[in-house]
mmCIF file of C-alpha atoms in Angstrom:
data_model
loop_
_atom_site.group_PDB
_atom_site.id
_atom_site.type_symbol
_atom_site.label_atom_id
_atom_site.label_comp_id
_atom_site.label_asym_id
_atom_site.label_seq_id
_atom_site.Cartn_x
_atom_site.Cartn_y
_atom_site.Cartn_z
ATOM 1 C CA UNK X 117 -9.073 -17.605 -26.841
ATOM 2 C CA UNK X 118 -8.689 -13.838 -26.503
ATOM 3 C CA UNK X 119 -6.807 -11.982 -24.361
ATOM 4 C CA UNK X 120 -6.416 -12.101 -20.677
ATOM 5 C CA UNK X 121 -9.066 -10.550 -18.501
ATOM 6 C CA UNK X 122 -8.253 -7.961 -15.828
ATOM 7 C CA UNK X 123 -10.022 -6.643 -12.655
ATOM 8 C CA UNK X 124 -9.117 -4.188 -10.496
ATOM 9 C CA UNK X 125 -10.423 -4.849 -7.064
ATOM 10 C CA UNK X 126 -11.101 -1.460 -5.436
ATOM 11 C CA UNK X 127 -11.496 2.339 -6.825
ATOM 12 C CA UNK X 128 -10.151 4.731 -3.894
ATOM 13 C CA UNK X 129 -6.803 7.179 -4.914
ATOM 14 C CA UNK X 130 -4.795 4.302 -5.246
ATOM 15 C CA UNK X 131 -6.761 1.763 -6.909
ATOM 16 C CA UNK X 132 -8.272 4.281 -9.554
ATOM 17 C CA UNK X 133 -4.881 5.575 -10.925
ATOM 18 C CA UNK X 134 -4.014 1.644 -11.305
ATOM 19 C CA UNK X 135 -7.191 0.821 -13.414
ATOM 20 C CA UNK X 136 -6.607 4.236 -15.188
ATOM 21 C CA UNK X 137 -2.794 2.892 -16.856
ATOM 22 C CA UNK X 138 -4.342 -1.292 -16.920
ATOM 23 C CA UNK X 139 -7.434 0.164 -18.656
ATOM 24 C CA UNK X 140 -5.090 1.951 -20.935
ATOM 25 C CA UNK X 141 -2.573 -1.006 -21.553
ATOM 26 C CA UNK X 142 -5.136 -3.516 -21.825
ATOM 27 C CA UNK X 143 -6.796 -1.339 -24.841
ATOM 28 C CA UNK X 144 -3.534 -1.432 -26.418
ATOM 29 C CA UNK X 145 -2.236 -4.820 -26.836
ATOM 30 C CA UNK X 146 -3.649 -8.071 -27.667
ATOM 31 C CA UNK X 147 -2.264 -10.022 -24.364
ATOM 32 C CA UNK X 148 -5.470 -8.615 -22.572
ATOM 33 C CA UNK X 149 -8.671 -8.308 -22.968
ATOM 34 C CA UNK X 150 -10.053 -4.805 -23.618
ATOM 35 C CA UNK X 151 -12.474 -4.196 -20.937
ATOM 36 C CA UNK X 152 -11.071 -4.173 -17.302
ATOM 37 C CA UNK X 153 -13.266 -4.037 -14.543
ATOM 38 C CA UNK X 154 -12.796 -2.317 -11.357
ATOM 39 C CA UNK X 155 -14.847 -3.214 -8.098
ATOM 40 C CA UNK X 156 -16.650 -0.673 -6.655
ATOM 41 C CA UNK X 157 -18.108 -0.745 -3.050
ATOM 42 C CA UNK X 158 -21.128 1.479 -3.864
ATOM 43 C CA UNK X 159 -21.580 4.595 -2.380
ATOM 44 C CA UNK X 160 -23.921 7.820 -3.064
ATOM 45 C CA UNK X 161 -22.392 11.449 -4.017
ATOM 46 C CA UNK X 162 -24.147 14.374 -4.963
ATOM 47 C CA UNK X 163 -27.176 12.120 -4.390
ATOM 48 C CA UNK X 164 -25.758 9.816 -7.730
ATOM 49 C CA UNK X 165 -24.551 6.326 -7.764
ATOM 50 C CA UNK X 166 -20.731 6.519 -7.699
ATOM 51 C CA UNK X 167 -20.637 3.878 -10.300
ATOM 52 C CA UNK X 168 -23.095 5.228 -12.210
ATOM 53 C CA UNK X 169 -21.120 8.184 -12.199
ATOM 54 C CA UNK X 170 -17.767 6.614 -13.132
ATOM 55 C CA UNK X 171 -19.491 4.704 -16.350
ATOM 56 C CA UNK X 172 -21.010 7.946 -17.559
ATOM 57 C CA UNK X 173 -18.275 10.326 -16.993
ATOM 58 C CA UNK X 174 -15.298 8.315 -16.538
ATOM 59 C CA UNK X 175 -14.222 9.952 -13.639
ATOM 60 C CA UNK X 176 -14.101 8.504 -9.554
ATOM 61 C CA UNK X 177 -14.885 12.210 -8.583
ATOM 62 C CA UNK X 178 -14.530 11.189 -5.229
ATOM 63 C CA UNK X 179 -11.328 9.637 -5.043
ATOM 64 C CA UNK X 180 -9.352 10.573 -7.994
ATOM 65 C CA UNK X 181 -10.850 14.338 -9.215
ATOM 66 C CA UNK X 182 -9.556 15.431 -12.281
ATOM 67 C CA UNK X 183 -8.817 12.359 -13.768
ATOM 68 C CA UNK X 184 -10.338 10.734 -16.898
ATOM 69 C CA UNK X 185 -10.344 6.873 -16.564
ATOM 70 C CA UNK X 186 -10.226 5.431 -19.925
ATOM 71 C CA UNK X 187 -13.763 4.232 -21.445
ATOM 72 C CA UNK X 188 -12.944 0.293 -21.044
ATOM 73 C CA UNK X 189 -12.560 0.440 -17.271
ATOM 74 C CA UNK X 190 -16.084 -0.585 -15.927
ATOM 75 C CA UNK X 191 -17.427 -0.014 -12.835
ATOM 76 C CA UNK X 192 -19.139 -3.127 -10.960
ATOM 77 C CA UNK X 193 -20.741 -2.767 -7.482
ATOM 78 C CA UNK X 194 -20.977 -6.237 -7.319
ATOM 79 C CA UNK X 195 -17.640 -8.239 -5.944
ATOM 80 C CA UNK X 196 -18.232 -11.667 -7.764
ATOM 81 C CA UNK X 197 -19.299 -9.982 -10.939
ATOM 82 C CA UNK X 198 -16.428 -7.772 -10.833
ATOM 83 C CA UNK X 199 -14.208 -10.818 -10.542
ATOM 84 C CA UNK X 200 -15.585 -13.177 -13.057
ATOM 85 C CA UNK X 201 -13.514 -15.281 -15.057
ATOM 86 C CA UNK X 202 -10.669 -12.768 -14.394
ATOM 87 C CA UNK X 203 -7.288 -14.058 -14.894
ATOM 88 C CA UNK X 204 -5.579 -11.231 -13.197
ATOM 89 C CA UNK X 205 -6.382 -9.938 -9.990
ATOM 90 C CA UNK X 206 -4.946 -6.448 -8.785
ATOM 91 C CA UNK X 207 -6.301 -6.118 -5.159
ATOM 92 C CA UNK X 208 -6.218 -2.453 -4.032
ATOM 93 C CA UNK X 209 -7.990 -2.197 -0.711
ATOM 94 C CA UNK X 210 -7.006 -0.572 2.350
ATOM 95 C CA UNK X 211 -5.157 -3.624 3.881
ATOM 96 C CA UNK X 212 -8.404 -3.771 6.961
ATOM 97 C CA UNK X 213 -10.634 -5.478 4.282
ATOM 98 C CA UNK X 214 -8.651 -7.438 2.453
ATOM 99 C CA UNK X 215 -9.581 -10.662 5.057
ATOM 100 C CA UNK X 216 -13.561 -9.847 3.888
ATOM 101 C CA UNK X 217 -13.254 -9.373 0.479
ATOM 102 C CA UNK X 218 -11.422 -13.057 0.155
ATOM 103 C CA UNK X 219 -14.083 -14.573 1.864
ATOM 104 C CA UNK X 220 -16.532 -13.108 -0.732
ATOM 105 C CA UNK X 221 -14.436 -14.712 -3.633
ATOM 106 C CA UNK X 222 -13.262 -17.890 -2.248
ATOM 107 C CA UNK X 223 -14.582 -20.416 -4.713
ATOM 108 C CA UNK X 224 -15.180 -18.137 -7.203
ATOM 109 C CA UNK X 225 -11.957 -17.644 -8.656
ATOM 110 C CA UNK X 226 -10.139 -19.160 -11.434
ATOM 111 C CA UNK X 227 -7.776 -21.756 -10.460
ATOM 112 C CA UNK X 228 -4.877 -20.456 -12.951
ATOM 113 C CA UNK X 229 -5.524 -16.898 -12.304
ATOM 114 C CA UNK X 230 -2.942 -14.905 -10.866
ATOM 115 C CA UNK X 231 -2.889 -11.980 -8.104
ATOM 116 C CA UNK X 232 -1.386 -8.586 -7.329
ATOM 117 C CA UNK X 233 -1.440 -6.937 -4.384
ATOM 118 C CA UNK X 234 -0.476 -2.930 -3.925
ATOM 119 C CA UNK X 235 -2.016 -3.430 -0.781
ATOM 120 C CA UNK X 236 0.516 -1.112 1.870
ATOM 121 C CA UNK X 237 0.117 -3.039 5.351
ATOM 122 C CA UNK X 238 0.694 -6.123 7.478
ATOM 123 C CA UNK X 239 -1.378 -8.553 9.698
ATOM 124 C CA UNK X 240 -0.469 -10.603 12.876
ATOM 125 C CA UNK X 241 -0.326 -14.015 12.056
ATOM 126 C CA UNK X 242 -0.394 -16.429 15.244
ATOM 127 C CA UNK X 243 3.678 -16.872 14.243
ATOM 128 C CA UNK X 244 3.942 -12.997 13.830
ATOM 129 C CA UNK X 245 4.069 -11.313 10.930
ATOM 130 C CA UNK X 246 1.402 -12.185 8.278
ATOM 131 C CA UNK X 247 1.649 -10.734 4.766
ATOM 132 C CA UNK X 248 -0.973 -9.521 2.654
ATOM 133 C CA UNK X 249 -0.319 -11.327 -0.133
ATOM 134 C CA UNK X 250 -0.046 -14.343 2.260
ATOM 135 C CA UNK X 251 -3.475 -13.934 3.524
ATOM 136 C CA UNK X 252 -5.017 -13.937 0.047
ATOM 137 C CA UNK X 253 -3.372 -16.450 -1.541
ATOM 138 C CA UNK X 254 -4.068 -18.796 1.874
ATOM 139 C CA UNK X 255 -7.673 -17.996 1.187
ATOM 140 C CA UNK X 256 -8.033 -18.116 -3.075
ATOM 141 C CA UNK X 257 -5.322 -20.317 -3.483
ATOM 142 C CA UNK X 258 -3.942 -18.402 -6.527
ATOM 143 C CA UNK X 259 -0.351 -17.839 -6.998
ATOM 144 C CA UNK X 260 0.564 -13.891 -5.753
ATOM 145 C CA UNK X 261 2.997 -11.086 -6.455
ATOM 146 C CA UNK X 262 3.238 -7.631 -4.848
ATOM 147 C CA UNK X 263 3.251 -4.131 -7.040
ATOM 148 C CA UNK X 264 4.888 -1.442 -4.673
ATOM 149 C CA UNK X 265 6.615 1.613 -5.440
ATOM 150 C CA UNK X 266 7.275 5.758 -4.714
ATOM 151 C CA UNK X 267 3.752 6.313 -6.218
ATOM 152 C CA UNK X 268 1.773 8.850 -5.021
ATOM 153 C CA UNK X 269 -2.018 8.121 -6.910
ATOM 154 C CA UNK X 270 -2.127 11.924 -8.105
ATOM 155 C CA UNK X 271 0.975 11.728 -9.588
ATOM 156 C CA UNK X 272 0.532 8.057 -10.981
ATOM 157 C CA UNK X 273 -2.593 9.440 -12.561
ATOM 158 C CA UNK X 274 -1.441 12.819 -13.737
ATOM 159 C CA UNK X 275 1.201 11.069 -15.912
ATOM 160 C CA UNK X 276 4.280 12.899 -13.924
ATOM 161 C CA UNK X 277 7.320 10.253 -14.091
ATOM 162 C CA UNK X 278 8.015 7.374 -11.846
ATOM 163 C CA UNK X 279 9.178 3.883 -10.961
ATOM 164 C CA UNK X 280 7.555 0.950 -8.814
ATOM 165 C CA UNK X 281 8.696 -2.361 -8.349
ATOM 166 C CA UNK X 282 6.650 -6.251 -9.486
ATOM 167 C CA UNK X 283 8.024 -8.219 -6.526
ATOM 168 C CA UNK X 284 7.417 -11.752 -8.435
ATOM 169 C CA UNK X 285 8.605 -15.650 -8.157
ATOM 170 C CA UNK X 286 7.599 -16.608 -10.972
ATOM 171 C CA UNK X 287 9.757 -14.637 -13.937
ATOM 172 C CA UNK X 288 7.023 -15.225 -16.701
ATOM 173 C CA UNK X 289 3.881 -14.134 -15.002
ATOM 174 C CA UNK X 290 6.544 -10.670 -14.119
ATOM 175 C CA UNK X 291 6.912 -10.223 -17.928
ATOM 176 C CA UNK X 292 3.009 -10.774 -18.234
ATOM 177 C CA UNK X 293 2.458 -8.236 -15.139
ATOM 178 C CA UNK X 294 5.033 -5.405 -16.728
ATOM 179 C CA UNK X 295 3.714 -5.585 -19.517
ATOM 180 C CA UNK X 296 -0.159 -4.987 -18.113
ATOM 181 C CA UNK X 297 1.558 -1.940 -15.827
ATOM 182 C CA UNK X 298 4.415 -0.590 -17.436
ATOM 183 C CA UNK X 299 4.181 3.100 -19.403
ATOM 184 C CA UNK X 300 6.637 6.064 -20.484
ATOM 185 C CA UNK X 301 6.080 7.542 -17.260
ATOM 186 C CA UNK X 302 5.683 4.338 -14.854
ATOM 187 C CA UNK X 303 8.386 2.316 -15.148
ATOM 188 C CA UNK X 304 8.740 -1.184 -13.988
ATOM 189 C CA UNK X 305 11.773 -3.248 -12.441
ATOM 190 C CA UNK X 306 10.360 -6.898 -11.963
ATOM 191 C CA UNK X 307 12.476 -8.758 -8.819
ATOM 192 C CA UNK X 308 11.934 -12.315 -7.746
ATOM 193 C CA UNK X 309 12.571 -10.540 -3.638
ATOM 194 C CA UNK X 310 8.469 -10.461 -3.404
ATOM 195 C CA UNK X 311 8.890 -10.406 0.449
ATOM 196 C CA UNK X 312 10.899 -8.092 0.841
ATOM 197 C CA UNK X 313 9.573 -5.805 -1.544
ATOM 198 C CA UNK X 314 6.079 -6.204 0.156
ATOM 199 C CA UNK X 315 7.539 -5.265 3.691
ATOM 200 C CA UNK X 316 9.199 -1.909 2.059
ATOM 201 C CA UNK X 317 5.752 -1.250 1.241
ATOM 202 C CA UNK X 318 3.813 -1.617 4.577
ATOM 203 C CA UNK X 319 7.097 -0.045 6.861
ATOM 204 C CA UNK X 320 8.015 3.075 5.487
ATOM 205 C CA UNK X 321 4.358 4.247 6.452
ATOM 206 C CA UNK X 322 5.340 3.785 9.674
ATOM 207 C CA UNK X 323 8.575 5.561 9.213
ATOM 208 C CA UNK X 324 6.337 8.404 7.396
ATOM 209 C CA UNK X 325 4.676 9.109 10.335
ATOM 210 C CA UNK X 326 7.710 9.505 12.673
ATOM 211 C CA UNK X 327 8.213 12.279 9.604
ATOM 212 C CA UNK X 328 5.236 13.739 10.437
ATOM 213 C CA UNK X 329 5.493 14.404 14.210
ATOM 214 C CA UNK X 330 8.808 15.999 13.326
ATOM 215 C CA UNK X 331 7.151 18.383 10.845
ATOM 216 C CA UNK X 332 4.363 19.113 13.302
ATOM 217 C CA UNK X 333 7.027 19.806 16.267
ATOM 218 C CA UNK X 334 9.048 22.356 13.547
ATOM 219 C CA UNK X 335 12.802 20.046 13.494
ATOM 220 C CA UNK X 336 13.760 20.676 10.595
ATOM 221 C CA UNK X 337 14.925 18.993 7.651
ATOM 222 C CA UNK X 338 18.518 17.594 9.143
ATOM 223 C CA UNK X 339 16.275 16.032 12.044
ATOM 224 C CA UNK X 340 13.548 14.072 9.235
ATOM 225 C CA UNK X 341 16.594 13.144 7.744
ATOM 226 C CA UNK X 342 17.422 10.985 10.654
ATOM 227 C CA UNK X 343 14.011 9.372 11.218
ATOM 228 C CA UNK X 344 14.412 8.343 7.377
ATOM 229 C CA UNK X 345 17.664 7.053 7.613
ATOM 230 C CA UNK X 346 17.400 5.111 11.107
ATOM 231 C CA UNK X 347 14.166 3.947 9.841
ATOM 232 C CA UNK X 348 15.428 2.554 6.685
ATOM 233 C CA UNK X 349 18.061 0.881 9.449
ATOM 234 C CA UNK X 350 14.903 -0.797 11.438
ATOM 235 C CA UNK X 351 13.090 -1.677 8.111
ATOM 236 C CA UNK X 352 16.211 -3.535 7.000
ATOM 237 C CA UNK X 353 16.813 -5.382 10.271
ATOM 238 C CA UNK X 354 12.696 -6.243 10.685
ATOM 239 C CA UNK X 355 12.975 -7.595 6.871
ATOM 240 C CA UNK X 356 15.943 -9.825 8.100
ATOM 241 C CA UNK X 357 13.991 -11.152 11.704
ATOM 242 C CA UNK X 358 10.812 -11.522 9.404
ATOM 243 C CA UNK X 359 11.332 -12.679 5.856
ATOM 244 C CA UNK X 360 10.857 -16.466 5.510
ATOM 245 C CA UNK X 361 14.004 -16.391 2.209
ATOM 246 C CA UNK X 362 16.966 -14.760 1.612
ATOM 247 C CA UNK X 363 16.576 -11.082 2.039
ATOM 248 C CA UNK X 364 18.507 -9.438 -0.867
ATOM 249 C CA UNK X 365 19.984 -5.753 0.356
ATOM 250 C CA UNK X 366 19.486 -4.241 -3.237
ATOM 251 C CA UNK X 367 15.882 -4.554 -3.189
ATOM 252 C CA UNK X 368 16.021 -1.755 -0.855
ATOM 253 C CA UNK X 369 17.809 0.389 -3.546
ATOM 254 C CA UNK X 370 14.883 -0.304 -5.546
ATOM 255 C CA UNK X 371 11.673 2.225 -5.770
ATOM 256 C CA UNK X 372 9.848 -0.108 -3.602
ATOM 257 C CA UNK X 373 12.861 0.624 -1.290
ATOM 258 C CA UNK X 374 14.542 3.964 -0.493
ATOM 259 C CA UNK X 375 12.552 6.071 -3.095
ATOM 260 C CA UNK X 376 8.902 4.773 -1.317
ATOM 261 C CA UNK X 377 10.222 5.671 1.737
ATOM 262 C CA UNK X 378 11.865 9.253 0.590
ATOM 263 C CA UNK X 379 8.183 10.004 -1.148
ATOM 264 C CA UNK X 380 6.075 9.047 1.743
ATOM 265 C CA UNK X 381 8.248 10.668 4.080
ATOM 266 C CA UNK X 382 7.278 14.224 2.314
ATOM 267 C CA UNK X 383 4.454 13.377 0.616
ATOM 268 C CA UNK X 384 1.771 11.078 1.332
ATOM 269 C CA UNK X 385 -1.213 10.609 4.135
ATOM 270 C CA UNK X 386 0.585 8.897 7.187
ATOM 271 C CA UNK X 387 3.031 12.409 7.274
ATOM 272 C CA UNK X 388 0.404 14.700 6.587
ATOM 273 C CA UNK X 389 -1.973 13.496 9.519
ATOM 274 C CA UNK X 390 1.221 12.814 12.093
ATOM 275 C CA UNK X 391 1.879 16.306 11.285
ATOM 276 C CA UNK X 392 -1.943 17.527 12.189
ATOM 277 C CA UNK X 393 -1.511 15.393 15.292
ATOM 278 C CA UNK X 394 1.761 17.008 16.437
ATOM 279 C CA UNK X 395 -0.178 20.262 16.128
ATOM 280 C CA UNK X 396 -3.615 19.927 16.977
ATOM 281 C CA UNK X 397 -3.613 17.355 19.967
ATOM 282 C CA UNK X 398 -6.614 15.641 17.997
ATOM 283 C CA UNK X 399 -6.709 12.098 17.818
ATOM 284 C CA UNK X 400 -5.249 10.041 14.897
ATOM 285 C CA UNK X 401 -8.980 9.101 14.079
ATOM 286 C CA UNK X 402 -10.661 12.579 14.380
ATOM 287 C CA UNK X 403 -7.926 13.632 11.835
ATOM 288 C CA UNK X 404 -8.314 10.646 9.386
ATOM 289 C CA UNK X 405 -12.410 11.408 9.643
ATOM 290 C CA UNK X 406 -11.315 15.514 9.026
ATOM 291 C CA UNK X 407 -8.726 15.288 6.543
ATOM 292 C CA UNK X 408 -9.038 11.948 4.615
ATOM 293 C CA UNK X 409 -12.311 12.601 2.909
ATOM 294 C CA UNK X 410 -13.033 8.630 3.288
ATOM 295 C CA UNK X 411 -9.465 7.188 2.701
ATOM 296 C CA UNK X 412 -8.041 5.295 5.746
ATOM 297 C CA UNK X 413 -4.406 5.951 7.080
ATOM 298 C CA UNK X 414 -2.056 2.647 7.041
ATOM 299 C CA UNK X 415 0.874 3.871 9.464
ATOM 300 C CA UNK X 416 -0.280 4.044 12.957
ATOM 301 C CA UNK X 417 -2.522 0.793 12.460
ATOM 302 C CA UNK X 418 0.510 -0.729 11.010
ATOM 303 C CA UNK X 419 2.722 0.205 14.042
ATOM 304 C CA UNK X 420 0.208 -1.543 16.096
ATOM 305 C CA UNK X 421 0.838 -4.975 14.599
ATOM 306 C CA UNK X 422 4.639 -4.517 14.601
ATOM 307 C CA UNK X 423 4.535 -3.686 18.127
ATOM 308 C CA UNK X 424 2.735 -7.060 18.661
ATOM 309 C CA UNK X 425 5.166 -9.182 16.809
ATOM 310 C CA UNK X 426 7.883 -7.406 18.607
ATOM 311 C CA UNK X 427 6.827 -7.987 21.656
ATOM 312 C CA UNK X 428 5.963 -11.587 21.064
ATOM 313 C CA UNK X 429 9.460 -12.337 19.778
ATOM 314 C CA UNK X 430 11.377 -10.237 22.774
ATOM 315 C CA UNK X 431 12.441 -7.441 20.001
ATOM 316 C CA UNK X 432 10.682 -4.469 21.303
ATOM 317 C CA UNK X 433 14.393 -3.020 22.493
ATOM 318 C CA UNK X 434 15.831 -3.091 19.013
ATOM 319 C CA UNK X 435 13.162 -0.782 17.114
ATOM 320 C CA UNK X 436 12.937 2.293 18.940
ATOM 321 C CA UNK X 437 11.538 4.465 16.019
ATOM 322 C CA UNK X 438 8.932 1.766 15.422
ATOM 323 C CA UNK X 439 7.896 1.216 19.270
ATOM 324 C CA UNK X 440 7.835 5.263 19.416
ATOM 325 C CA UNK X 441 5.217 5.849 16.995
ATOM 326 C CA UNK X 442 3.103 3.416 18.470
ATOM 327 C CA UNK X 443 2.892 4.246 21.658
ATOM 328 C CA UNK X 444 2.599 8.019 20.606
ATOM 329 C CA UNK X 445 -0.108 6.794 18.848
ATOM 330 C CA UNK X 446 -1.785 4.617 20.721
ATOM 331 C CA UNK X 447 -0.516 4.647 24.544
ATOM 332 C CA UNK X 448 -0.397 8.344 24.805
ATOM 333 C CA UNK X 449 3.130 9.064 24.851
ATOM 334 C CA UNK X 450 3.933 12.352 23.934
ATOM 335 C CA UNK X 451 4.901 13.430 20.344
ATOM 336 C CA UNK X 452 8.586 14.791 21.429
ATOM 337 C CA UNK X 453 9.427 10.999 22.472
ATOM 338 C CA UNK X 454 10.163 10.719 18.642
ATOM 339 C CA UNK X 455 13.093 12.655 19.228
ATOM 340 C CA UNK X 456 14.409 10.884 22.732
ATOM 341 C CA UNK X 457 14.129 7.620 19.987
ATOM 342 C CA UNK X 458 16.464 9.476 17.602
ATOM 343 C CA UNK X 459 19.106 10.308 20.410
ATOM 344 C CA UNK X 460 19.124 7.225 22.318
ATOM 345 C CA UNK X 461 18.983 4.745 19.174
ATOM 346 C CA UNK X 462 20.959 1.480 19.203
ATOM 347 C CA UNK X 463 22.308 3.007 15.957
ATOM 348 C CA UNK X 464 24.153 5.874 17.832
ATOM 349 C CA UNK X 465 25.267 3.165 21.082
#
């Protein structure tokens, strides 16, 4: 029996700086198998098969320039060949398609294998909230854990130093998953809080855009210093409604946490667009078409759901930042309501 056999299941920013340090891990020790193969959904640039031109040059030069993946990480247009007989799943796909691409391997998976998901976003369930990892392991039936952290791909990939967090039940398969993930420069705190660690990570890109519309509208650092803090506030109180365990306060201290949200807040794609939108007037998808170059936004589409499950529960009242950036975003409110949220939140009553 050799080592254990890794996918990577999607190749944009993300998903290609993952497979770039499990590629490089699983190369290294003798717990893994060395070749790690990363699903591809196959598209054409410069008139060249994008995985064709990841197995030659062992680069995504669309979604992760400038970085060398290492020689074991194989590109595989095909889903179910991707995924054969892997034991570990990491499932990096813009949290739309994750529903399709179960659907796809249902029945095809191995019944001991084990998933990740570092997927930022939620779903509506018809009780509320649905996580991602929820939704896969309801339709694979394999046991899940969450990888989220302040981890901006570039950097990730570039080597620059940060932490993330394994949100994971089960303590062995953590010690199994840090050591697939964990380098010099990307260190790993494994917590058993998998909830709440997975709600940090679809949130704060909500919070990021209420970041953005104050950088568009020229507040001012003391001002995006509120929207982080009151949205940490609403991100604590929604994991309390929402989580089906205990909810453990020091999880938010963790990268996955306050740093995630710090990072997105002045970094990231949700900020960058609200901050084009403030600005330009264009529409949240006319700016993810213009400035994306194929990558899909999380926060406003993530507001949307919240604002569902709020409403069904009766809670709309108690997250003003939350309710604000939807309907900015989606009920044509204007962008300066961010700030009557700030001065008239329940936090300031």
């Amino acid at each position: 029996m050799g080592g254990k056999k890794v996918c990577v299941v999607g190749s944009g920013n993300w998903g290609s700086a993952i497979a770039k340090i499990a590629g490089s891990n699983a190369a290294r020790l003798s717990t893994f198998e060395n070749q790690v193969n990363m699903w591809v959904l196959e598209e054409e640039v410069g008139g060249r098969r994008l995985t064709d031109i990841i197995n030659t040059e062992h680069e995504n030069v669309k979604y992760l320039p400038g970085h060398k993946l290492p020689p074991n990480v194989v590109a595989e247009p095909d889903l179910l060949k991707a995924c054969a007989g892997a034991d570990i799943l990491l499932f990096v796909v813009p949290h739309q398609f994750i529903g399709q691409v179960c659907d796809q391997l249902k029945g095809h998976m191995k019944k001991d294998a084990v998933g990740v998901s570092l997927i930022k976003g939620v779903d509506e369930g018809p009780d509320g909230l649905r996580l991602i990892s929820d939704i896969i392991h309801e339709k694979l039936g394999i046991e899940m854990s969450v990888l989220m952290g302040a981890n901006i791909a570039n950097e990730v990939a570039g080597e620059k130093f940060c932490e993330t967090t394994i949100g994971c039940k089960n303590i062995q398969h953590g010690q199994t998953l840090k050591e697939l993930m964990q380098t010099p420069n990307f260190r790993v705190t494994v917590v058993q809080d998998a909830d709440t660690v997975e709600i940090c990570g679809a949130l704060k890109n909500v919070v990021a855009v209420g970041a953005g519309f104050c950088d568009g509208l020229g507040y001012g650092d003391n001002t995006k210093a509120a929207v982080i803090r009151l949205g940490l506030m609403e991100m604590i109180a929604f994991a309390k409604l929402f989580c089906k365990g205990p909810v453990a306060s020091s999880t938010f201290l963790e990268s996955c946490g306050v740093a995630d949200l710090i990072t997105t807040c002045y970094g990231g794609r949700n900020r960058k667009v609200a901050e084009a939108f403030a600005r330009t007037g264009k529409t949240i998808e006319q700016l993810e078409k213009e400035i994306l170059n194929g990558q899909k936004l999380q926060g406003p589409p993530t507001s949307a759901e919240l604002h569902r499950i709020l409403k069904l529960k009766n809670m709309v009242h108690k997250f003003p930042l939350f309710t604000a950036v939807y309907q900015i975003c989606y009920e044509g409110k204007p962008v300066t309501d961010v700030i009557k949220c700030l001065q008239n939140h329940p936090e300031h009553m």
